[in-house]
GROMACS .gro file of C-alpha atoms in nm:
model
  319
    1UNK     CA    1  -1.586   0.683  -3.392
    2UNK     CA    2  -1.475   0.686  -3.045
    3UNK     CA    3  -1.320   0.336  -2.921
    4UNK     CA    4  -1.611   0.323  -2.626
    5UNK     CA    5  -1.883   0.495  -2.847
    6UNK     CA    6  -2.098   0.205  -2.819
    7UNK     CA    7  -1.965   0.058  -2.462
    8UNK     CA    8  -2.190   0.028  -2.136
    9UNK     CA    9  -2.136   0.139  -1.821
   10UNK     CA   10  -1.919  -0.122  -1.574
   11UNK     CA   11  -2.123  -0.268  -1.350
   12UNK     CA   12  -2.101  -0.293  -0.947
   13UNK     CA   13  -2.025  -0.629  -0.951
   14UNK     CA   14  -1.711  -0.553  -1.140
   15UNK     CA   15  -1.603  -0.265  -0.884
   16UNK     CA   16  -1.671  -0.535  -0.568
   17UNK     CA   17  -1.477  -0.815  -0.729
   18UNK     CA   18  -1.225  -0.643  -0.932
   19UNK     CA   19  -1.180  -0.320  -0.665
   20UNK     CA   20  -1.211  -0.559  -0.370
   21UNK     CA   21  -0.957  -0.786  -0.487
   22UNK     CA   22  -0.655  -0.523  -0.618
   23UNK     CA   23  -0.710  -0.359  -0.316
   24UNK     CA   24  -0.618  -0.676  -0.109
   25UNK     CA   25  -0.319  -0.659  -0.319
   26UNK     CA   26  -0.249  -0.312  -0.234
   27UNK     CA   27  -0.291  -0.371   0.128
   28UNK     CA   28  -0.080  -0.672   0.140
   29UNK     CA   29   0.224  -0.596  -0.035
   30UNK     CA   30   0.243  -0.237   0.146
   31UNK     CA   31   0.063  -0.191   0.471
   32UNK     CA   32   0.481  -0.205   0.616
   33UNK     CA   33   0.527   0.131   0.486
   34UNK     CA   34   0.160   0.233   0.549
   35UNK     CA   35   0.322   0.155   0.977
   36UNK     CA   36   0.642   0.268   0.922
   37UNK     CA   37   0.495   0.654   0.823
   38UNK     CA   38   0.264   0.632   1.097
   39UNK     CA   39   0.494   0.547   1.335
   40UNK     CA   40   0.715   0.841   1.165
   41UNK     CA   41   0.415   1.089   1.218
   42UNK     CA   42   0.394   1.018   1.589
   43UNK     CA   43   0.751   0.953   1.677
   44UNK     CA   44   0.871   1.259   1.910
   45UNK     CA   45   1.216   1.195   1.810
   46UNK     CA   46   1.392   1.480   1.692
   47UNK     CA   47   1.188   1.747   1.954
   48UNK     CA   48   1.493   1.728   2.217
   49UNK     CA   49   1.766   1.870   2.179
   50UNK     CA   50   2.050   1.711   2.000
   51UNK     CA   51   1.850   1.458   1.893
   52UNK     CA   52   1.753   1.394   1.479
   53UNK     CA   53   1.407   1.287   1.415
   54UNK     CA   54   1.477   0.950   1.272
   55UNK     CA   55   1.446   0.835   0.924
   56UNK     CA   56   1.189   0.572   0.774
   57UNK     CA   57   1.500   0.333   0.734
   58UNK     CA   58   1.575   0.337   1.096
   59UNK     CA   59   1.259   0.342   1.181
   60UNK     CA   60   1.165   0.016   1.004
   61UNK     CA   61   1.463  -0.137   1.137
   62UNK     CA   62   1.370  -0.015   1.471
   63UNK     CA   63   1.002  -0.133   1.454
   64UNK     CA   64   1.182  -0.495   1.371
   65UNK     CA   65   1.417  -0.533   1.635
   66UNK     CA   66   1.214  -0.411   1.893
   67UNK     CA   67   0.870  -0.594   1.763
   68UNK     CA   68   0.938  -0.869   1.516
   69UNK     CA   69   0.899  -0.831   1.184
   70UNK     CA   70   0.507  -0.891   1.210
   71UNK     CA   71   0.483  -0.557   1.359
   72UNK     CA   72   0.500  -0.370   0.992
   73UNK     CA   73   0.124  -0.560   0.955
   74UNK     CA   74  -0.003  -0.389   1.245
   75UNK     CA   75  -0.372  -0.299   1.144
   76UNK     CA   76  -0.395  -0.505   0.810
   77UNK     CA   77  -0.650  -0.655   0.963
   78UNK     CA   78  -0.869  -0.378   1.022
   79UNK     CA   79  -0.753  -0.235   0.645
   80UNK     CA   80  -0.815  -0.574   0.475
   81UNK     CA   81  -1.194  -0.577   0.675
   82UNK     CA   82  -1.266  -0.208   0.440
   83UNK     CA   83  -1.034  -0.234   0.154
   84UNK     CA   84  -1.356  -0.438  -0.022
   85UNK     CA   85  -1.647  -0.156   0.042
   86UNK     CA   86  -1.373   0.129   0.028
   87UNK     CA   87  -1.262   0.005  -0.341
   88UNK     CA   88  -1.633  -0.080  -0.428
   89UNK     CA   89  -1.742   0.236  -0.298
   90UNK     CA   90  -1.425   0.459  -0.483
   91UNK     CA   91  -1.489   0.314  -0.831
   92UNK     CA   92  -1.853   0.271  -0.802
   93UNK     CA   93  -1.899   0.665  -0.718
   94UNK     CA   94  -1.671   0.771  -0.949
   95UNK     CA   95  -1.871   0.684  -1.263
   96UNK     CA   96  -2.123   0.782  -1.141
   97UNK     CA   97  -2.031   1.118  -1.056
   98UNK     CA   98  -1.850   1.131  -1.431
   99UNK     CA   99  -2.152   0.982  -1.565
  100UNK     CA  100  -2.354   1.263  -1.426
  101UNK     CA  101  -2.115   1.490  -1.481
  102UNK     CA  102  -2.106   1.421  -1.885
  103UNK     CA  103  -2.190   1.590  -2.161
  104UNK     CA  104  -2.553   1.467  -2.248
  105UNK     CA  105  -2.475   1.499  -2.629
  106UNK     CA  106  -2.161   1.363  -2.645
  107UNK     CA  107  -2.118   1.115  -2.326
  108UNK     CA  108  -1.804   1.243  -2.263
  109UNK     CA  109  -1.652   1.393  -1.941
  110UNK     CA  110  -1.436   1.692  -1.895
  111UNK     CA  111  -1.092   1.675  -1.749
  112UNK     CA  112  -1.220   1.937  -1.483
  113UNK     CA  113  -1.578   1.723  -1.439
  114UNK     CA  114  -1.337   1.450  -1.395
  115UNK     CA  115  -1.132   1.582  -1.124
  116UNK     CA  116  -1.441   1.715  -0.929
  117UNK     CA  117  -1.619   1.307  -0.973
  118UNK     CA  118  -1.261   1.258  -0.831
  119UNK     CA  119  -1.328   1.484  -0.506
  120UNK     CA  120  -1.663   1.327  -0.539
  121UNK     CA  121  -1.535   0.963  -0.490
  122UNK     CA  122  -1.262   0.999  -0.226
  123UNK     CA  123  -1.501   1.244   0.018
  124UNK     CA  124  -1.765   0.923  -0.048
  125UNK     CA  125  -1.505   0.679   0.046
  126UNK     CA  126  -1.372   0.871   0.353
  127UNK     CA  127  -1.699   0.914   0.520
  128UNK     CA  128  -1.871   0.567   0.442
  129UNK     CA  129  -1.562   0.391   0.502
  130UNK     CA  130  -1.175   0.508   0.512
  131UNK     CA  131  -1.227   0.720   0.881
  132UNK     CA  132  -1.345   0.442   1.084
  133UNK     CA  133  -1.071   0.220   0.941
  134UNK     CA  134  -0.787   0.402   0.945
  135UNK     CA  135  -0.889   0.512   1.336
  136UNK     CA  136  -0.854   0.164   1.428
  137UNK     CA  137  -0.581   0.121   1.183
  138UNK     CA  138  -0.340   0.416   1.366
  139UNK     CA  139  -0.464   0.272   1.684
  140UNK     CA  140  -0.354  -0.056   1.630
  141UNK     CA  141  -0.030   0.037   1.441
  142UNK     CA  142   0.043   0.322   1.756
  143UNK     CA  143   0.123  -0.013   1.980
  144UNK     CA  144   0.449  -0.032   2.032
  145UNK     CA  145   0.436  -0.381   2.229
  146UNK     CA  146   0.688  -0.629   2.162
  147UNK     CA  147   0.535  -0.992   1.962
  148UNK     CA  148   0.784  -1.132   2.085
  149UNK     CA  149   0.714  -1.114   2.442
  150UNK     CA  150   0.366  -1.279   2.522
  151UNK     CA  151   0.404  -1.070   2.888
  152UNK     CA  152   0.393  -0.752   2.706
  153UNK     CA  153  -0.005  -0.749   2.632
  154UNK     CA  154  -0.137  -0.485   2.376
  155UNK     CA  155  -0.404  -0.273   2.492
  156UNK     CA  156  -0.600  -0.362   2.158
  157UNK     CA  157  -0.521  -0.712   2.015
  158UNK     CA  158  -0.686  -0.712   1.720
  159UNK     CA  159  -0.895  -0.484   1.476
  160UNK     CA  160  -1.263  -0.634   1.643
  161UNK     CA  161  -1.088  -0.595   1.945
  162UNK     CA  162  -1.010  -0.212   1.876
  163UNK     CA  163  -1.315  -0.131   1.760
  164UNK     CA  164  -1.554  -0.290   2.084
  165UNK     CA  165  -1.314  -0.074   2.296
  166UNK     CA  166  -1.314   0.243   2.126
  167UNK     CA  167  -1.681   0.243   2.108
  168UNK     CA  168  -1.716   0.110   2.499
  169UNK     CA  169  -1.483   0.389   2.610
  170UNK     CA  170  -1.489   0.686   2.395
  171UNK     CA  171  -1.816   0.668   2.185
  172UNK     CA  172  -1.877   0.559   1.852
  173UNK     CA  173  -1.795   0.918   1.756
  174UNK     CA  174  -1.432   0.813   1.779
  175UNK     CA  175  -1.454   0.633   1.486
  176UNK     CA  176  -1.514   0.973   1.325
  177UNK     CA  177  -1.217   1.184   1.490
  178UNK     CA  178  -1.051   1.331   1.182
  179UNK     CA  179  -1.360   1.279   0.911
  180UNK     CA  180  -1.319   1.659   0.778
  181UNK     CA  181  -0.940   1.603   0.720
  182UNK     CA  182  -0.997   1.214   0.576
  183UNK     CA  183  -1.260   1.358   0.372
  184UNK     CA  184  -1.009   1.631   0.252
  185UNK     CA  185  -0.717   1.406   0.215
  186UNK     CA  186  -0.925   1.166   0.026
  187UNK     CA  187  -1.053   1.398  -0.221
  188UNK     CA  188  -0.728   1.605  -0.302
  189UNK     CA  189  -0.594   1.246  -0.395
  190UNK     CA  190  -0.868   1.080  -0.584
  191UNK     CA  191  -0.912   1.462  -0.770
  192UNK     CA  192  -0.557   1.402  -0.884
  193UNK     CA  193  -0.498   1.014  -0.899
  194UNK     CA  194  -0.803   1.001  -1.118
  195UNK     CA  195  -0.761   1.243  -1.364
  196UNK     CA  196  -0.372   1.218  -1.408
  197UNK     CA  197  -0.452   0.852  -1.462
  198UNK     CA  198  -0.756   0.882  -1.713
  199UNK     CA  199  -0.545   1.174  -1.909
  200UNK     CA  200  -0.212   0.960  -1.979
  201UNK     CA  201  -0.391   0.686  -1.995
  202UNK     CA  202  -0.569   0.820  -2.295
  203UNK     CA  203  -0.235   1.006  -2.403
  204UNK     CA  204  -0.063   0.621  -2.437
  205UNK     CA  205  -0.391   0.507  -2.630
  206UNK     CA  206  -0.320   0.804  -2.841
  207UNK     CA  207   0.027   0.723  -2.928
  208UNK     CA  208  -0.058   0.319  -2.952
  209UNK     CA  209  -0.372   0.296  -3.175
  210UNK     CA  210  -0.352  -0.062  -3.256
  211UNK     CA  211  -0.355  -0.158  -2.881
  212UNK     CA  212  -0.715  -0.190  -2.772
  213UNK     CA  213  -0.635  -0.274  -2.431
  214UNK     CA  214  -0.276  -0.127  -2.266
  215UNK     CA  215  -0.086  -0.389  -2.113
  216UNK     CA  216  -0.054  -0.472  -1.762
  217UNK     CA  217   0.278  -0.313  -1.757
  218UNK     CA  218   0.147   0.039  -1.850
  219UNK     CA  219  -0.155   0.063  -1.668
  220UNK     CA  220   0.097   0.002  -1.372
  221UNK     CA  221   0.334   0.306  -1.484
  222UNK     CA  222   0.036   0.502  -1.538
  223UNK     CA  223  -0.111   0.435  -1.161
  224UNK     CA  224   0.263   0.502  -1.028
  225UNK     CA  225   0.269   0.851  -1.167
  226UNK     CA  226  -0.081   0.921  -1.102
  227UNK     CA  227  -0.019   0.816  -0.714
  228UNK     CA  228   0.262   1.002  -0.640
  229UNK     CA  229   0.035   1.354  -0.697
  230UNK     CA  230  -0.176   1.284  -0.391
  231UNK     CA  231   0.102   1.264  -0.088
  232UNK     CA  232   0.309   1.580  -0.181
  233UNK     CA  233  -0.034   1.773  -0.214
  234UNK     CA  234  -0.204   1.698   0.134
  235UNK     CA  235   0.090   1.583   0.373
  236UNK     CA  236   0.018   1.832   0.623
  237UNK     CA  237  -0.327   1.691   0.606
  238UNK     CA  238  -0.226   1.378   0.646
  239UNK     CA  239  -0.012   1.423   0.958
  240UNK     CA  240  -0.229   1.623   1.142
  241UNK     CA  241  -0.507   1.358   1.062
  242UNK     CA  242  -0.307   1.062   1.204
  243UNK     CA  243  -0.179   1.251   1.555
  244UNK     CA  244  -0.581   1.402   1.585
  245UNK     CA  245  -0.725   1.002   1.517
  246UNK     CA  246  -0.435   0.862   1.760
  247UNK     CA  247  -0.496   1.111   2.100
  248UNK     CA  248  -0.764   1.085   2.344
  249UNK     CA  249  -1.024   1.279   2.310
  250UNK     CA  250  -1.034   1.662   2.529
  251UNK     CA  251  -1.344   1.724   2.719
  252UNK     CA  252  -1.450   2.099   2.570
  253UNK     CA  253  -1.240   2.111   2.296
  254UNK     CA  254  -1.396   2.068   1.913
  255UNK     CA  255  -1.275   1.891   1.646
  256UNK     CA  256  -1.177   2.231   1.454
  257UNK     CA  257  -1.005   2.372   1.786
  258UNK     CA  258  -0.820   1.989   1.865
  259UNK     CA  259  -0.698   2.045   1.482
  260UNK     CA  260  -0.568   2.418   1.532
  261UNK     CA  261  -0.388   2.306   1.876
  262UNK     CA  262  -0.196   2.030   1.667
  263UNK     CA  263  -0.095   2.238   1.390
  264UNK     CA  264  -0.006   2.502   1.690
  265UNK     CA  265   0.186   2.223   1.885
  266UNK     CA  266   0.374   2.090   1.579
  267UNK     CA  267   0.481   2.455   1.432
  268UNK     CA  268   0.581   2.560   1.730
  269UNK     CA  269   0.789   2.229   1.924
  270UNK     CA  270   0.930   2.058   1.562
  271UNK     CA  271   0.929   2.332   1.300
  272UNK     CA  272   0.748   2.315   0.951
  273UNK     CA  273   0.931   1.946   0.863
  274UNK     CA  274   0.726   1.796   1.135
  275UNK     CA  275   0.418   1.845   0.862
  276UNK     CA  276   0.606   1.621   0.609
  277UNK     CA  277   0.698   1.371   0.896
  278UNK     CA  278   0.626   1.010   0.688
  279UNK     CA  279   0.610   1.140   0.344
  280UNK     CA  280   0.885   0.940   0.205
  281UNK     CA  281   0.744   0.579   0.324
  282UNK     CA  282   0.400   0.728   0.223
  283UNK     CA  283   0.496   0.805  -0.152
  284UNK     CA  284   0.649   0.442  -0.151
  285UNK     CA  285   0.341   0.327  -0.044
  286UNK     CA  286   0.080   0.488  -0.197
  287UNK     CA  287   0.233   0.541  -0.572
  288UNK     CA  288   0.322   0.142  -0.578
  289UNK     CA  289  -0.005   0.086  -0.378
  290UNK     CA  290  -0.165   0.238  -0.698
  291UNK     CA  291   0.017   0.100  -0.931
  292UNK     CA  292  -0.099  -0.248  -0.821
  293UNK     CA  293  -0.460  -0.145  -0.796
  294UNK     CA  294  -0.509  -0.044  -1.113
  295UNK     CA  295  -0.315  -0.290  -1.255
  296UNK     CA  296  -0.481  -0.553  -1.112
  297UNK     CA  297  -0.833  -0.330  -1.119
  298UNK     CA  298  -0.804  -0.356  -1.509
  299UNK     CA  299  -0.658  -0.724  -1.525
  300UNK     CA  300  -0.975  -0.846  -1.320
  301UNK     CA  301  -1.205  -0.648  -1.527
  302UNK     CA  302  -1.061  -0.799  -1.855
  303UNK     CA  303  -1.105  -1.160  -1.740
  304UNK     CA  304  -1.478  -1.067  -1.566
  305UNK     CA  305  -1.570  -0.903  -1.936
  306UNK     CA  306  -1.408  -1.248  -2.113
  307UNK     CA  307  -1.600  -1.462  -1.887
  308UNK     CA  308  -1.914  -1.286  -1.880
  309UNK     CA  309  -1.923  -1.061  -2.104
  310UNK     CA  310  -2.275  -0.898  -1.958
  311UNK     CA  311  -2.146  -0.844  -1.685
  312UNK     CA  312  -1.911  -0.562  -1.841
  313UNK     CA  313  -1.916  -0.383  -2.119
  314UNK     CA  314  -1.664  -0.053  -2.094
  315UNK     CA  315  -1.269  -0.101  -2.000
  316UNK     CA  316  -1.304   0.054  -1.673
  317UNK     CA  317  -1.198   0.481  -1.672
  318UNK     CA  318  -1.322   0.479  -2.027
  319UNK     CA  319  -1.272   0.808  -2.156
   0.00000   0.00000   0.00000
């Protein structure tokens, strides 16, 4: 008989606690590479001639001379004010898009049913929660204002801040530039994050019967691997996304046409590289990022379930 045969389904309370609180983690130990790739993505270096675009090394270094070290946690406070609903929301719509997904005889959940409740859960998260937040987010981490010189005044100085004057001069459709490609960025990397984690995940449960529950250790090697798929998939994505959320808006000009002129302006002034501007800071943030999530995702869950045990039932990505 299967190990989660007889198992319930995790409860919400387990994704807000548990999902809220690794993603804190997340957030905290790597929003400094989450700025130093957006700053990468919108840096013009490199367009003149004679001139190298310059590397996320130098570019951390050059955020820290030029803006104190507190400058890498530009925007954690607007990604610390979603990372609760945006975890609650991933995990939460995840089973239930596998749940629905399942086999009614068996309970059990295809590897390709999985990867579409993936899709499922990151196009969720992106509209309910990720666009508005990483908009203010980009904004925020954009500023290139020194903290070290109180004369030097930001034009947003803090998340709230950002948000009351987005809405007061652009609309509260600005929260929304760049929804299609979060949507799509989101999906192509909870498709693959979920289902590379669920399949070697059950692959080390396969080749370590007597272990009921993996250790910490291994559900952390399992979420590095499985993050690393998303960033080399949908970089171009991601690029475009963060120069289309960071520019003013053009009277006239759609969201689809505002896209193509991007893509247009970036092929044509900085080459095909310009598309994979930030993807080394974002693999080092996003695999480790995931790492710690689900690390800490399944350490929570363990000690929620040993606490009160009605509150969950199933190790969480059961099978």
């Amino acid at each position: 008989m299967s190990r989660n045969a007889n198992k319930k389904p995790v409860g919400f309370a387990t994704h807000i606690a548990a999902g809220g609180i690794a993603g804190a983690c997340e957030a905290l130990v790597c929003q400094p590479l989450d700025t130093i790739k957006v700053r990468m993505q919108l840096s013009k270096s490199g367009r003149v001639p004679g001139t190298k675009p310059r590397g996320f090394i130098a570019t951390g270094a050059y955020i820290v001379k030029r803006e104190t070290p507190l400058a890498l946690y530009k925007g954690l406070g607007a990604v610390l004010s979603g990372i609760v609903p945006k975890m609650a929301i991933r995990f939460a719509s995840f089973e239930a898009y596998k749940n629905w997904l399942a086999d009614k005889e068996t309970g059990k959940t295809s590897v390709g049913n999985i990867f579409l409740s993936g899709l499922g859960a990151g196009t969720t998260e992106a509209i309910a929660v990720v666009t508005p937040m990483e908009v203010v987010k980009i904004r925020l981490q954009a500023q290139q204002h020194s903290l070290a010189d109180p004369l030097e005044a930001p034009r947003y100085r803090n998340a709230g801040h950002a948000v009351y004057t987005i809405v007061r001069e652009e609309g509260i459709s600005t929260l929304y530039r760049g929804v299609s490609l979060t949507a799509l960025r989101q999906a192509t990397n909870q498709g693959a994050n979920f289902t590379a984690y669920q399949e070697i995940k059950k692959f080390a449960h396969k080749i370590q019967p007597e272990l009921a529950d993996l250790p910490s250790y291994q559900h952390m090697l399992i979420g590095l691997v499985s993050g690393a798929m998303g960033p080399f998939s949908n970089a171009p994505i991601d690029t475009i996304k963060t120069r289309l959320q960071r520019a003013p808006a053009i009277p006239g000009q759609s969201s689809v046409q505002r896209i193509v002129a991007i893509a247009a302006d970036m092929w044509k002034s900085e080459g095909v590289r310009s598309f994979y501007k930030g993807i080394t800071p974002r693999v080092l943030r996003v695999a480790p990022g995931q790492a710690i999530v689900f690390a800490v995702y399944e350490r929570v869950s363990t000690i929620m379930e040993q606490t009160n045990p009605q509150i969950r039932d199933d190790e969480s990505y059961s099978e």
